[in-house]
Amino acid sequence: MLSPHQASEHMVSQMNFRFILTAKHAAPYNKLNPLHISITMKNHLLTATLLFYTLLLYSSSALANALAQNHTPEVDNIRAKYQHIQTHLKDYRTASQDIWGESTEGGKATAHYDHSNVLQRIEVIWFGESGKRIVYYYFDHEQLVFALDQQIHYNRPIYWNQSLADEVGDTELFDPTKSTVIENRYYFKHEQPILWLDNTGQTVDLNIEKNTEQAQAVIAHAKKMYQQFLTP
């Protein structure tokens, strides 16, 4: 879809083209009616202006709909639950398990239980040579309500020391502070995805099958982890 600015330029371009045709094929008429060209241009300018504001209104409406979806009562409740867990996280009891077979370097999962021994959050870390992935699962009444997925990419493999760098003429070593992080946020209701925000904060279309499948995979893994920690 053209931006309002692009649409306006496109309309002006079309306007100029029509003006040339009008001047060429209706020259006798224009000579007799000197105001014809001026009126035609004004009409086209008016049309271009109306199109510009129509597209601007459409863009504003789309943005408003995205913001509204981002702040539904369900999403706001999930964020309140997330904040509650984060605030009390330091007081929760923890239990950990090693994870094998899901990444090249293995992984670790840590569950957090509140004072009533209710499982509130699970943190899962998968380790790799070139990065790691961390997923935080948040639960409410034994159901997944939120997942924060962080994919961390290292600037160099973890084993990349001075000796290896010198062999290939590399001037950079492994430095965790130079890692890049890509985040995805998933919101769920009754263990069904209701909102997915990508790394830029944009809404991901859950009507697309592959996106829905990815969100369902998050739910499936969260359930698997939950069952493993259900009996601490």
mmCIF file of C-alpha atoms in Angstrom:
data_model
loop_
_atom_site.group_PDB
_atom_site.id
_atom_site.type_symbol
_atom_site.label_atom_id
_atom_site.label_comp_id
_atom_site.label_asym_id
_atom_site.label_seq_id
_atom_site.Cartn_x
_atom_site.Cartn_y
_atom_site.Cartn_z
ATOM 1 C CA MET A 1 0.000 0.000 0.000
ATOM 2 C CA LEU A 2 1.344 3.466 -0.880
ATOM 3 C CA SER A 3 2.051 5.865 1.941
ATOM 4 C CA PRO A 4 -0.048 9.064 1.951
ATOM 5 C CA HIS A 5 2.978 10.984 0.641
ATOM 6 C CA GLN A 6 3.602 8.453 -2.147
ATOM 7 C CA ALA A 7 -0.092 8.404 -3.052
ATOM 8 C CA SER A 8 -0.140 12.172 -3.333
ATOM 9 C CA GLU A 9 2.936 12.170 -5.593
ATOM 10 C CA HIS A 10 1.412 9.412 -7.725
ATOM 11 C CA MET A 11 -1.818 11.373 -8.084
ATOM 12 C CA VAL A 12 0.027 14.558 -9.043
ATOM 13 C CA SER A 13 2.000 12.572 -11.648
ATOM 14 C CA GLN A 14 -1.237 11.241 -13.139
ATOM 15 C CA MET A 15 -2.682 14.739 -13.040
ATOM 16 C CA ASN A 16 0.254 16.147 -15.056
ATOM 17 C CA PHE A 17 -0.074 13.341 -17.622
ATOM 18 C CA ARG A 18 -3.794 14.042 -18.099
ATOM 19 C CA PHE A 19 -3.058 17.739 -18.404
ATOM 20 C CA ILE A 20 -0.623 17.082 -21.264
ATOM 21 C CA LEU A 21 -3.220 14.978 -23.077
ATOM 22 C CA THR A 22 -5.853 17.621 -22.551
ATOM 23 C CA ALA A 23 -3.580 20.370 -23.841
ATOM 24 C CA LYS A 24 -2.581 18.284 -26.885
ATOM 25 C CA HIS A 25 -5.940 16.982 -28.034
ATOM 26 C CA ALA A 26 -8.070 19.927 -27.036
ATOM 27 C CA ALA A 27 -5.804 22.778 -28.043
ATOM 28 C CA PRO A 28 -8.473 24.616 -30.102
ATOM 29 C CA TYR A 29 -10.887 24.400 -27.212
ATOM 30 C CA ASN A 30 -8.251 25.620 -24.759
ATOM 31 C CA LYS A 31 -7.510 28.595 -26.969
ATOM 32 C CA LEU A 32 -11.158 29.514 -26.854
ATOM 33 C CA ASN A 33 -11.431 28.729 -23.101
ATOM 34 C CA PRO A 34 -8.302 29.935 -21.286
ATOM 35 C CA LEU A 35 -9.812 28.955 -17.908
ATOM 36 C CA HIS A 36 -10.237 25.290 -18.897
ATOM 37 C CA ILE A 37 -6.671 24.261 -17.967
ATOM 38 C CA SER A 38 -6.839 26.091 -14.665
ATOM 39 C CA ILE A 39 -10.164 24.487 -13.724
ATOM 40 C CA THR A 40 -8.925 21.022 -14.723
ATOM 41 C CA MET A 41 -5.806 21.380 -12.601
ATOM 42 C CA LYS A 42 -7.833 22.580 -9.625
ATOM 43 C CA ASN A 43 -10.124 19.557 -9.938
ATOM 44 C CA HIS A 44 -7.168 17.173 -10.030
ATOM 45 C CA LEU A 45 -5.509 18.910 -7.104
ATOM 46 C CA LEU A 46 -8.727 18.592 -5.137
ATOM 47 C CA THR A 47 -8.905 14.877 -5.983
ATOM 48 C CA ALA A 48 -5.279 14.353 -4.943
ATOM 49 C CA THR A 49 -5.875 16.196 -1.682
ATOM 50 C CA LEU A 50 -8.953 14.117 -0.903
ATOM 51 C CA LEU A 51 -7.026 10.920 -1.653
ATOM 52 C CA PHE A 52 -4.158 12.047 0.579
ATOM 53 C CA TYR A 53 -6.406 12.649 3.570
ATOM 54 C CA THR A 54 -8.334 9.433 2.929
ATOM 55 C CA LEU A 55 -5.103 7.419 3.059
ATOM 56 C CA LEU A 56 -3.952 9.378 6.098
ATOM 57 C CA LEU A 57 -7.222 8.602 7.858
ATOM 58 C CA TYR A 58 -6.896 4.913 6.914
ATOM 59 C CA SER A 59 -3.336 4.755 8.269
ATOM 60 C CA SER A 60 -4.396 6.443 11.492
ATOM 61 C CA SER A 61 -7.298 4.019 11.838
ATOM 62 C CA ALA A 62 -5.006 1.003 11.316
ATOM 63 C CA LEU A 63 -2.599 2.334 13.932
ATOM 64 C CA ALA A 64 -5.461 2.939 16.341
ATOM 65 C CA ASN A 65 -6.690 -0.634 15.835
ATOM 66 C CA ALA A 66 -3.198 -2.013 16.525
ATOM 67 C CA LEU A 67 -2.895 0.058 19.687
ATOM 68 C CA ALA A 68 -6.356 -1.010 20.792
ATOM 69 C CA GLN A 69 -5.436 -4.676 20.306
ATOM 70 C CA ASN A 70 -2.302 -4.048 22.354
ATOM 71 C CA HIS A 71 -4.338 -2.711 25.277
ATOM 72 C CA THR A 72 -7.375 -4.952 25.595
ATOM 73 C CA PRO A 73 -8.570 -5.836 29.128
ATOM 74 C CA GLU A 74 -7.167 -9.355 28.676
ATOM 75 C CA VAL A 75 -3.720 -8.066 27.693
ATOM 76 C CA ASP A 76 -3.717 -5.499 30.498
ATOM 77 C CA ASN A 77 -4.603 -8.224 33.020
ATOM 78 C CA ILE A 78 -1.764 -10.394 31.749
ATOM 79 C CA ARG A 79 0.673 -7.518 32.107
ATOM 80 C CA ALA A 80 -0.528 -6.924 35.654
ATOM 81 C CA LYS A 81 0.034 -10.621 36.424
ATOM 82 C CA TYR A 82 3.499 -10.446 34.876
ATOM 83 C CA GLN A 83 4.383 -7.413 36.979
ATOM 84 C CA HIS A 84 3.116 -9.105 40.149
ATOM 85 C CA ILE A 85 5.295 -12.159 39.530
ATOM 86 C CA GLN A 86 8.334 -10.051 38.715
ATOM 87 C CA THR A 87 7.883 -7.988 41.867
ATOM 88 C CA HIS A 88 7.756 -11.048 44.130
ATOM 89 C CA LEU A 89 10.190 -13.225 42.184
ATOM 90 C CA LYS A 90 13.015 -12.816 44.700
ATOM 91 C CA ASP A 91 10.785 -14.285 47.414
ATOM 92 C CA TYR A 92 9.760 -17.383 45.453
ATOM 93 C CA ARG A 93 11.199 -20.829 46.021
ATOM 94 C CA THR A 94 13.047 -22.305 43.044
ATOM 95 C CA ALA A 95 13.737 -25.747 41.608
ATOM 96 C CA SER A 96 15.980 -26.539 38.631
ATOM 97 C CA GLN A 97 16.407 -29.301 36.074
ATOM 98 C CA ASP A 98 18.961 -29.919 33.344
ATOM 99 C CA ILE A 99 17.666 -30.198 29.791
ATOM 100 C CA TRP A 100 19.306 -32.401 27.183
ATOM 101 C CA GLY A 101 18.486 -33.111 23.568
ATOM 102 C CA GLU A 102 17.006 -29.713 22.733
ATOM 103 C CA SER A 103 20.238 -27.805 21.956
ATOM 104 C CA THR A 104 23.884 -28.518 21.120
ATOM 105 C CA GLU A 105 25.189 -27.549 24.554
ATOM 106 C CA GLY A 106 22.216 -28.617 26.646
ATOM 107 C CA GLY A 107 20.053 -26.368 28.755
ATOM 108 C CA LYS A 108 18.594 -25.611 32.147
ATOM 109 C CA ALA A 109 15.071 -24.939 33.401
ATOM 110 C CA THR A 110 14.220 -23.165 36.649
ATOM 111 C CA ALA A 111 10.751 -23.082 38.186
ATOM 112 C CA HIS A 112 9.532 -20.432 40.618
ATOM 113 C CA TYR A 113 6.897 -21.256 43.260
ATOM 114 C CA ASP A 114 5.031 -18.732 45.397
ATOM 115 C CA HIS A 115 4.397 -19.064 49.158
ATOM 116 C CA SER A 116 1.404 -21.310 48.458
ATOM 117 C CA ASN A 117 3.652 -23.626 46.437
ATOM 118 C CA VAL A 118 1.908 -22.589 43.217
ATOM 119 C CA LEU A 119 4.079 -22.660 40.112
ATOM 120 C CA GLN A 120 4.206 -19.104 38.761
ATOM 121 C CA ARG A 121 7.099 -18.923 36.319
ATOM 122 C CA ILE A 122 9.506 -21.201 34.462
ATOM 123 C CA GLU A 123 12.749 -19.950 32.954
ATOM 124 C CA VAL A 124 14.275 -22.141 30.250
ATOM 125 C CA ILE A 125 17.778 -21.552 28.850
ATOM 126 C CA TRP A 126 19.228 -23.392 25.861
ATOM 127 C CA PHE A 127 22.977 -23.021 25.379
ATOM 128 C CA GLY A 128 24.857 -22.991 22.069
ATOM 129 C CA GLU A 129 28.272 -22.084 20.715
ATOM 130 C CA SER A 130 27.058 -19.017 18.848
ATOM 131 C CA GLY A 131 24.322 -17.915 21.214
ATOM 132 C CA LYS A 132 21.620 -18.936 23.619
ATOM 133 C CA ARG A 133 17.868 -18.795 23.864
ATOM 134 C CA ILE A 134 15.910 -17.912 26.980
ATOM 135 C CA VAL A 135 12.152 -18.330 27.325
ATOM 136 C CA TYR A 136 10.188 -17.193 30.349
ATOM 137 C CA TYR A 137 6.795 -18.815 30.850
ATOM 138 C CA TYR A 138 4.240 -17.130 33.143
ATOM 139 C CA PHE A 139 1.244 -18.998 34.506
ATOM 140 C CA ASP A 140 -2.083 -18.069 36.061
ATOM 141 C CA HIS A 141 -4.369 -20.747 37.517
ATOM 142 C CA GLU A 142 -2.134 -23.428 35.986
ATOM 143 C CA GLN A 143 -2.458 -21.993 32.477
ATOM 144 C CA LEU A 144 0.125 -20.236 30.342
ATOM 145 C CA VAL A 145 -0.742 -16.542 29.976
ATOM 146 C CA PHE A 146 2.506 -14.987 28.787
ATOM 147 C CA ALA A 147 5.810 -16.028 27.224
ATOM 148 C CA LEU A 148 8.881 -13.883 26.648
ATOM 149 C CA ASP A 149 11.229 -15.425 24.087
ATOM 150 C CA GLN A 150 14.771 -14.007 23.873
ATOM 151 C CA GLN A 151 17.228 -15.193 21.222
ATOM 152 C CA ILE A 152 20.734 -13.979 22.032
ATOM 153 C CA HIS A 153 23.349 -14.041 19.270
ATOM 154 C CA TYR A 154 27.023 -13.743 20.245
ATOM 155 C CA ASN A 155 29.440 -11.605 18.252
ATOM 156 C CA ARG A 156 31.776 -14.619 18.096
ATOM 157 C CA PRO A 157 31.549 -18.268 19.272
ATOM 158 C CA ILE A 158 32.115 -18.714 23.007
ATOM 159 C CA TYR A 159 35.446 -20.487 22.372
ATOM 160 C CA TRP A 160 36.811 -17.684 20.138
ATOM 161 C CA ASN A 161 39.997 -16.662 21.987
ATOM 162 C CA GLN A 162 43.047 -14.613 21.007
ATOM 163 C CA SER A 163 44.906 -17.616 19.589
ATOM 164 C CA LEU A 164 42.080 -18.612 17.242
ATOM 165 C CA ALA A 165 41.520 -15.019 16.201
ATOM 166 C CA ASP A 166 45.203 -14.567 15.346
ATOM 167 C CA GLU A 167 45.178 -17.671 13.125
ATOM 168 C CA VAL A 168 42.628 -16.124 10.767
ATOM 169 C CA GLY A 169 43.550 -12.487 11.242
ATOM 170 C CA ASP A 170 40.427 -11.659 13.222
ATOM 171 C CA THR A 171 40.631 -8.603 15.470
ATOM 172 C CA GLU A 172 37.567 -9.403 17.539
ATOM 173 C CA LEU A 173 37.137 -11.891 20.397
ATOM 174 C CA PHE A 174 34.065 -13.326 22.045
ATOM 175 C CA ASP A 175 32.440 -10.535 24.031
ATOM 176 C CA PRO A 176 29.028 -11.158 25.639
ATOM 177 C CA THR A 177 28.437 -7.412 25.896
ATOM 178 C CA LYS A 178 28.362 -7.250 22.082
ATOM 179 C CA SER A 179 25.569 -9.795 21.792
ATOM 180 C CA THR A 180 22.370 -8.926 19.947
ATOM 181 C CA VAL A 181 18.966 -9.849 21.367
ATOM 182 C CA ILE A 182 15.759 -10.582 19.477
ATOM 183 C CA GLU A 183 12.596 -10.681 21.592
ATOM 184 C CA ASN A 184 9.092 -11.967 20.940
ATOM 185 C CA ARG A 185 6.194 -11.589 23.359
ATOM 186 C CA TYR A 186 3.225 -13.950 23.340
ATOM 187 C CA TYR A 187 -0.064 -13.393 25.187
ATOM 188 C CA PHE A 188 -2.538 -16.203 25.796
ATOM 189 C CA LYS A 189 -6.094 -16.646 27.043
ATOM 190 C CA HIS A 190 -7.404 -20.124 27.844
ATOM 191 C CA GLU A 191 -4.099 -21.321 26.346
ATOM 192 C CA GLN A 192 -4.878 -19.799 22.973
ATOM 193 C CA PRO A 193 -2.761 -16.996 21.469
ATOM 194 C CA ILE A 194 -4.455 -13.591 21.513
ATOM 195 C CA LEU A 195 -1.485 -11.314 20.790
ATOM 196 C CA TRP A 196 2.074 -11.671 19.523
ATOM 197 C CA LEU A 197 4.456 -8.718 19.488
ATOM 198 C CA ASP A 198 7.688 -9.067 17.537
ATOM 199 C CA ASN A 199 11.099 -7.574 18.262
ATOM 200 C CA THR A 200 10.004 -4.158 16.993
ATOM 201 C CA GLY A 201 6.813 -4.160 19.038
ATOM 202 C CA GLN A 202 4.664 -4.762 15.961
ATOM 203 C CA THR A 203 1.664 -7.082 16.044
ATOM 204 C CA VAL A 204 2.206 -10.410 14.277
ATOM 205 C CA ASP A 205 -0.797 -11.666 12.300
ATOM 206 C CA LEU A 206 -2.129 -14.754 14.078
ATOM 207 C CA ASN A 207 -4.510 -15.450 11.197
ATOM 208 C CA ILE A 208 -1.526 -16.713 9.202
ATOM 209 C CA GLU A 209 -1.163 -20.458 9.715
ATOM 210 C CA LYS A 210 2.604 -20.578 10.266
ATOM 211 C CA ASN A 211 2.351 -17.875 12.943
ATOM 212 C CA THR A 212 -0.430 -19.724 14.729
ATOM 213 C CA GLU A 213 1.605 -22.935 14.592
ATOM 214 C CA GLN A 214 4.592 -21.188 16.166
ATOM 215 C CA ALA A 215 2.444 -19.783 18.965
ATOM 216 C CA GLN A 216 0.953 -23.242 19.536
ATOM 217 C CA ALA A 217 4.485 -24.674 19.754
ATOM 218 C CA VAL A 218 5.189 -22.217 22.566
ATOM 219 C CA ILE A 219 2.101 -23.462 24.406
ATOM 220 C CA ALA A 220 3.075 -27.107 23.899
ATOM 221 C CA HIS A 221 6.574 -26.604 25.286
ATOM 222 C CA ALA A 222 5.266 -24.601 28.246
ATOM 223 C CA LYS A 223 2.886 -27.445 29.107
ATOM 224 C CA LYS A 224 5.736 -29.933 28.869
ATOM 225 C CA MET A 225 7.876 -27.880 31.248
ATOM 226 C CA TYR A 226 4.958 -27.324 33.602
ATOM 227 C CA GLN A 227 4.309 -31.049 33.909
ATOM 228 C CA GLN A 228 7.976 -31.694 34.684
ATOM 229 C CA PHE A 229 7.849 -29.247 37.586
ATOM 230 C CA LEU A 230 4.335 -30.012 38.746
ATOM 231 C CA THR A 231 5.623 -32.210 41.564
ATOM 232 C CA PRO A 232 8.699 -30.461 42.952
#
